Amino acid sequence: MKVTLKIFRFNPEVDQKFHYETYVVEGEPTDRVLDLLEQVKGYQDGTLSFRRSCAHGVCGSDAIRINGRNHLACKTLVRDVGDKITVEPVLGLKVIKDLIVDMEPFFDNYKKVLPFFVNESPLPADGKERHQTPEQRERFDDTTKCILCACCTTSCPSFWASDDYLGPAALVTAHRFIFDSRDEAASERLHTLAETSGTARCHTAYNCTLACPREIQVTKAIGELKMAMVTGRLD
Amino acid sequence: MANLHQFDVVVVGAGGAGLMAGLYASRGAKTAVISKLYPTRSHTGAAQGGISAALGNLEEDSVEWHTYDSVKGSDYLGDQDAIEFMCQEAPQAILELEHMGLPFDRTPEGKISQRPFGGHTNNVTGKPVRRACHAADRTGHMILQTLYQQCLKNKVNFFDEYQVLDLLIVEGKAAGVVAVELATGELHTFHAKAVIFATGGHGRIFEVTSNAYAYTGDGAAICLRHGLPLQDMEFFQFHPTGIYKLGILITEGVRGEGGVLINGQGERFMPKYAPTVKDLASRDVVSRAIYTEISEGRGINGKNYVYLDIRPESVKKYAALDGRTNPDGTPYTLSGEDILKKIPDIIDFCRVYLGVDPITQMMPIQPTAHYTMGGIPTNKYGEVVLDDQNTLLPGLFAAGECACVSIHGANRLGTNSLLDLVVFGKYAGLRAAEYAQNAGFAALPVEPETASRAQFEALRNGSGRENAFDIATEMKKVMFDLVGIYRSEAGMQQAVEKVRALKARYQQVRVADSGKIFNTELLNAWELGNMLEVAEVVAECALNRKESRGGHSREDYPNRDDQEWLKHTLARRQDGKLVIEYKPVTITRYQPKARVY
């Protein structure tokens, strides 16, 4: 079948302003949008630039907007989006070239929430693992799935509106550690989240939850963070 | 040399091995980790089923059993001193990951949970043993995230989205690397006392592959250009269960949890090939079995795939036949809910890419190119060695999939790749830092960037008569068809010739993008050059080894030949020709014997 791709193009070394180019490629309903982008790059226009690596939805490289909504290009099939596909970079991060955006602000926000396990207490006397029940492990399972693709953060109207909002992905990371029974830095992280750049900026638009390619219940996780801040409890 | 950096240790690659090396090296030396991807995009994150250690959390297990299983898995080509070292280190390595916060799944008592995996056995009964520590089917993801997080905590210096193009060797010592910063197109020289390559494998040279686009053999190709040897390049692992046509990995953990392989006649066929462990035989054995079923007309509807079945009623039926029980002795069963919990990503992949729900339907699978057993030869401390005397190249280290210790020999056991990354990444980092503390900086060449610049110039100034995508597509097909699971003299000869012809055509490629900023076309073309270099060596080494061993199965030499071929291949380029030498296999406790599962 013929698939028509309308792709956002911007070359910072030449263009003053972005424009759209249209390409027609031969595709199958089961093709990934990424496969089509590769076809365009390989045979029609080598200058088309985008990030990709694993090609099956686990590395988080290829977050883009497809027909106006955030997706991973490798996890979106033609049969899901039809034969007329508009492809654009995600919103809220500066476009560097074509579909490639500046990820640095995104990772800067990630780094603000102590995105690492903290436990300074002595290890168990036998040197073995710190115990954790399956229920305690389950408590933060959903937010361990995050691949930092930025689909959530760049779909969030609050993030679009303000440069200093940490954004849903950073909050998801905070959740992963705050609700881990072994971690000891919950209060420090909650303190960070209580600042104006934190959870207060979330107005439950639910865009993040809809955008997440890993089906993380992002809005719910943020709600749990808000609840923890109000109650001071982590159960 | 506008962009000059100086570090004691430079790590190239930020997957599991690179991050572990970076973490450990940075404790004793000024260290930078350079990666062509953001670290969390690395292919370690795609590893699914588990990482092995004889913790014995669910049943009796031992380091000796793990060692023997790995030696047997390697078809006796793995070096036994190194394998023993890895298996001894394994329990501590897993506990260390847990102490770093890695969210392993748990047993009811709160310990790290373990599951069965291919080739891991109780050496007394011969039955599968629960040795693979796991976090659902996202174990690699958890390792990658945890190690990156710990690197941030320890303030490791990262250069993200920098592609390393060349290794600098001055007077026989490593002196640094040259890299291109993708965001600007600028070349950077990293002057270093020690360089650790952790650049991953080269599974993208094959048509059907589980590997990421990034897996283009960069580290191996750079070594070849410097005349350094690569070891055992003929050995490449084809994982039995890739999603039909797409090659996306379906973890062996599916079979560990009770899944079975079914042919076009509805028959569970693995008992014919591996009477004791059946569907949990080594990967080479299972891949060959699938291939045989298909070639004898027992694929599904006569096509080139079979089914993997983890539906609850099938698991129950075959577990009863196998006498598999839970730790408390009750019959082993799985509910749909259990399956969703144990292999959520697999279910997601099948639903998204196939429209198949594994809880109610069988999954169409075929073997997929998966893992590079060969690579840059090292000792067990990650030091790169150059010959059969284990002569070192001072300051150069390698770890992870790009390296060949050799732990995996002719066939890697499932879960041992993640263990390899963690154990040897750590020791490479420690040893490199130690080396750097006692070494000075070698003088840099006057123009360190010349070779890198020349490679890019050639790609910008080609005639344009050839298309890089066509060349890549043809290479992948040739390698998959002729240097795949089963190989023959005529086929491999043809493959060598075809790849050489493709290399010649590659000289005519011209990159259309003349820009500097994120010139991904230029980078992809450069990576294709690496893949062609590596593919040629893989095909030549395969043609050279006249026996069948592990992942290298020849139709014309169907048997293992320990008399002639119980030795490692060392291949290097000299004046354009491939020079093949050999290195003995280290055998300590386990004399080679027939390999039966």
mmCIF file of C-alpha atoms in Angstrom, chain A residues 11-13 30 32 34-35 38-39 41-43 46-61 74-75 77 79-80 96-97 100 102-104 107 110-111 115-120 123-124 127-134 137-138 140-141 144-149 173 176-177 180 182 213-215, chain B residues 37-38 40-43 45-46 48 55 57 92 95 98-112 135 138 141-142 145-146 148-150 152-153 160-161 183 204 210-214 246 248-249 341 345 348-349 351-355 467 469-470 473 512-521 524 527:
data_model
loop_
_atom_site.group_PDB
_atom_site.id
_atom_site.type_symbol
_atom_site.label_atom_id
_atom_site.label_comp_id
_atom_site.label_asym_id
_atom_site.label_seq_id
_atom_site.Cartn_x
_atom_site.Cartn_y
_atom_site.Cartn_z
ATOM 1 C CA ASN A 11 17.783 22.311 9.047
ATOM 2 C CA PRO A 12 19.366 24.860 11.385
ATOM 3 C CA GLU A 13 22.310 25.338 9.043
ATOM 4 C CA THR A 30 2.233 -3.959 9.994
ATOM 5 C CA ARG A 32 6.373 0.557 12.070
ATOM 6 C CA LEU A 34 10.108 4.009 12.092
ATOM 7 C CA ASP A 35 10.433 1.585 9.168
ATOM 8 C CA GLU A 38 14.076 4.640 7.394
ATOM 9 C CA GLN A 39 12.698 4.125 3.876
ATOM 10 C CA LYS A 41 16.003 8.377 4.676
ATOM 11 C CA GLY A 42 17.445 5.506 2.663
ATOM 12 C CA TYR A 43 15.911 6.238 -0.707
ATOM 13 C CA GLY A 46 19.248 11.110 3.365
ATOM 14 C CA THR A 47 19.235 14.398 5.217
ATOM 15 C CA LEU A 48 16.093 13.498 7.180
ATOM 16 C CA SER A 49 17.275 13.218 10.771
ATOM 17 C CA PHE A 50 15.793 11.384 13.709
ATOM 18 C CA ARG A 51 17.020 9.309 16.642
ATOM 19 C CA ARG A 52 16.436 5.578 16.933
ATOM 20 C CA SER A 53 18.075 2.515 18.386
ATOM 21 C CA CYS A 54 16.283 -0.581 19.697
ATOM 22 C CA ALA A 55 13.320 -0.365 17.284
ATOM 23 C CA HIS A 56 10.949 -2.170 19.638
ATOM 24 C CA GLY A 57 9.940 0.299 22.289
ATOM 25 C CA VAL A 58 12.431 -0.244 25.073
ATOM 26 C CA CYS A 59 15.242 2.302 24.556
ATOM 27 C CA GLY A 60 13.174 5.485 24.306
ATOM 28 C CA SER A 61 15.117 7.145 21.478
ATOM 29 C CA CYS A 74 9.032 2.027 16.561
ATOM 30 C CA LYS A 75 5.948 1.095 18.543
ATOM 31 C CA LEU A 77 2.192 0.627 13.264
ATOM 32 C CA ARG A 79 -2.519 0.010 10.778
ATOM 33 C CA ASP A 80 -2.906 2.032 13.994
ATOM 34 C CA ILE A 96 17.667 20.974 16.811
ATOM 35 C CA LYS A 97 17.142 19.364 13.422
ATOM 36 C CA ILE A 100 15.600 15.710 16.860
ATOM 37 C CA ASP A 102 17.288 19.086 22.640
ATOM 38 C CA MET A 103 16.975 16.483 25.409
ATOM 39 C CA GLU A 104 19.272 18.268 27.856
ATOM 40 C CA PHE A 107 17.623 15.111 31.616
ATOM 41 C CA TYR A 110 15.509 14.138 35.836
ATOM 42 C CA LYS A 111 18.748 14.851 37.694
ATOM 43 C CA PRO A 115 17.336 9.833 40.511
ATOM 44 C CA PHE A 116 19.290 7.131 42.312
ATOM 45 C CA PHE A 117 18.885 4.719 45.167
ATOM 46 C CA VAL A 118 19.929 6.094 48.540
ATOM 47 C CA ASN A 119 20.501 3.871 51.540
ATOM 48 C CA GLU A 120 23.410 4.752 53.787
ATOM 49 C CA LEU A 123 24.240 -3.692 54.773
ATOM 50 C CA PRO A 124 22.670 -6.819 56.244
ATOM 51 C CA GLY A 127 26.267 -9.303 53.278
ATOM 52 C CA LYS A 128 23.252 -10.544 51.373
ATOM 53 C CA GLU A 129 20.317 -8.713 49.841
ATOM 54 C CA ARG A 130 18.160 -6.225 51.700
ATOM 55 C CA HIS A 131 14.856 -7.989 52.032
ATOM 56 C CA GLN A 132 11.732 -6.665 50.396
ATOM 57 C CA THR A 133 8.404 -8.455 50.267
ATOM 58 C CA PRO A 134 6.678 -9.007 46.904
ATOM 59 C CA ARG A 137 8.215 -4.493 45.492
ATOM 60 C CA GLU A 138 4.836 -4.231 43.780
ATOM 61 C CA PHE A 140 6.616 0.932 42.917
ATOM 62 C CA ASP A 141 6.645 -1.581 40.068
ATOM 63 C CA THR A 144 10.286 1.230 37.326
ATOM 64 C CA LYS A 145 9.210 0.776 33.709
ATOM 65 C CA CYS A 146 10.133 4.317 32.633
ATOM 66 C CA ILE A 147 12.528 4.494 29.660
ATOM 67 C CA LEU A 148 12.986 8.300 29.746
ATOM 68 C CA CYS A 149 11.616 8.749 26.233
ATOM 69 C CA THR A 173 11.432 8.727 38.684
ATOM 70 C CA ARG A 176 10.071 4.934 41.778
ATOM 71 C CA PHE A 177 12.446 5.725 44.656
ATOM 72 C CA ASP A 180 10.793 1.778 47.372
ATOM 73 C CA ARG A 182 14.617 0.163 50.873
ATOM 74 C CA PRO A 213 4.339 3.980 25.549
ATOM 75 C CA ARG A 214 5.067 1.830 28.593
ATOM 76 C CA GLU A 215 1.526 2.299 29.889
ATOM 77 C CA LEU B 37 23.596 7.251 22.523
ATOM 78 C CA TYR B 38 22.216 8.656 25.713
ATOM 79 C CA THR B 40 19.812 4.764 28.928
ATOM 80 C CA ARG B 41 19.295 4.020 25.209
ATOM 81 C CA SER B 42 22.022 1.351 25.268
ATOM 82 C CA HIS B 43 21.195 -2.158 24.203
ATOM 83 C CA GLY B 45 18.222 -2.241 28.291
ATOM 84 C CA ALA B 46 16.738 -4.737 25.844
ATOM 85 C CA GLN B 48 14.957 -9.477 29.329
ATOM 86 C CA LEU B 55 22.500 -17.795 45.088
ATOM 87 C CA ASN B 57 17.513 -18.708 46.917
ATOM 88 C CA GLN B 92 28.586 -10.951 44.993
ATOM 89 C CA LEU B 95 24.118 -8.654 45.676
ATOM 90 C CA GLU B 98 20.717 -5.176 44.813
ATOM 91 C CA HIS B 99 22.598 -2.924 47.189
ATOM 92 C CA MET B 100 22.642 -0.296 44.427
ATOM 93 C CA GLY B 101 18.857 -0.464 44.494
ATOM 94 C CA LEU B 102 18.128 -2.743 41.566
ATOM 95 C CA PRO B 103 14.476 -3.782 41.899
ATOM 96 C CA PHE B 104 14.704 -7.545 41.532
ATOM 97 C CA ASP B 105 11.539 -9.576 41.817
ATOM 98 C CA ARG B 106 11.232 -11.206 45.227
ATOM 99 C CA THR B 107 10.514 -14.565 46.772
ATOM 100 C CA PRO B 108 7.762 -14.726 49.407
ATOM 101 C CA GLU B 109 10.543 -14.399 52.045
ATOM 102 C CA GLY B 110 11.766 -11.182 50.441
ATOM 103 C CA LYS B 111 14.868 -12.591 48.812
ATOM 104 C CA ILE B 112 15.875 -12.129 45.160
ATOM 105 C CA ALA B 135 12.902 -8.298 37.318
ATOM 106 C CA ARG B 138 12.983 -6.239 32.065
ATOM 107 C CA HIS B 141 16.418 -2.368 31.662
ATOM 108 C CA MET B 142 16.721 -2.418 35.444
ATOM 109 C CA GLN B 145 18.867 2.256 34.730
ATOM 110 C CA THR B 146 20.410 1.331 38.073
ATOM 111 C CA TYR B 148 23.305 4.923 35.103
ATOM 112 C CA GLN B 149 21.687 6.222 38.283
ATOM 113 C CA GLN B 150 24.661 5.157 40.364
ATOM 114 C CA LEU B 152 25.035 10.065 38.334
ATOM 115 C CA LYS B 153 25.198 9.661 42.088
ATOM 116 C CA ASP B 160 26.468 11.735 25.551
ATOM 117 C CA GLU B 161 25.896 11.451 21.817
ATOM 118 C CA ALA B 183 25.105 17.852 17.944
ATOM 119 C CA ARG B 204 23.021 -5.661 12.807
ATOM 120 C CA SER B 210 17.093 -8.810 17.953
ATOM 121 C CA ASN B 211 19.803 -6.165 18.024
ATOM 122 C CA ALA B 212 19.464 -2.391 18.129
ATOM 123 C CA TYR B 213 20.383 -0.167 15.192
ATOM 124 C CA ALA B 214 23.388 0.909 17.252
ATOM 125 C CA LEU B 246 10.773 -8.853 13.050
ATOM 126 C CA ILE B 248 12.365 -8.953 18.316
ATOM 127 C CA LEU B 249 13.564 -11.042 21.241
ATOM 128 C CA LYS B 341 3.165 -10.459 35.784
ATOM 129 C CA ASP B 345 6.785 -6.853 27.958
ATOM 130 C CA ASP B 348 3.025 -6.185 25.031
ATOM 131 C CA PHE B 349 5.352 -6.865 22.065
ATOM 132 C CA ARG B 351 -0.009 -7.566 21.088
ATOM 133 C CA VAL B 352 1.552 -4.502 19.429
ATOM 134 C CA TYR B 353 3.554 -6.112 16.631
ATOM 135 C CA LEU B 354 1.612 -9.324 15.940
ATOM 136 C CA GLY B 355 -1.868 -8.668 17.237
ATOM 137 C CA ASN B 467 23.210 3.578 -2.275
ATOM 138 C CA PHE B 469 20.821 1.300 2.131
ATOM 139 C CA ASP B 470 21.011 -1.164 -0.750
ATOM 140 C CA THR B 473 20.234 -4.692 2.888
ATOM 141 C CA ALA B 512 24.020 13.724 0.534
ATOM 142 C CA ASP B 513 23.835 15.611 3.822
ATOM 143 C CA SER B 514 26.645 18.159 3.843
ATOM 144 C CA GLY B 515 25.706 19.584 7.237
ATOM 145 C CA LYS B 516 27.506 19.277 10.542
ATOM 146 C CA ILE B 517 24.631 19.239 13.022
ATOM 147 C CA PHE B 518 23.285 15.715 13.656
ATOM 148 C CA ASN B 519 24.457 14.410 10.338
ATOM 149 C CA THR B 520 22.971 10.995 10.967
ATOM 150 C CA GLU B 521 23.339 10.031 7.313
ATOM 151 C CA ASN B 524 24.999 5.642 9.469
ATOM 152 C CA GLU B 527 28.641 2.511 10.755
#
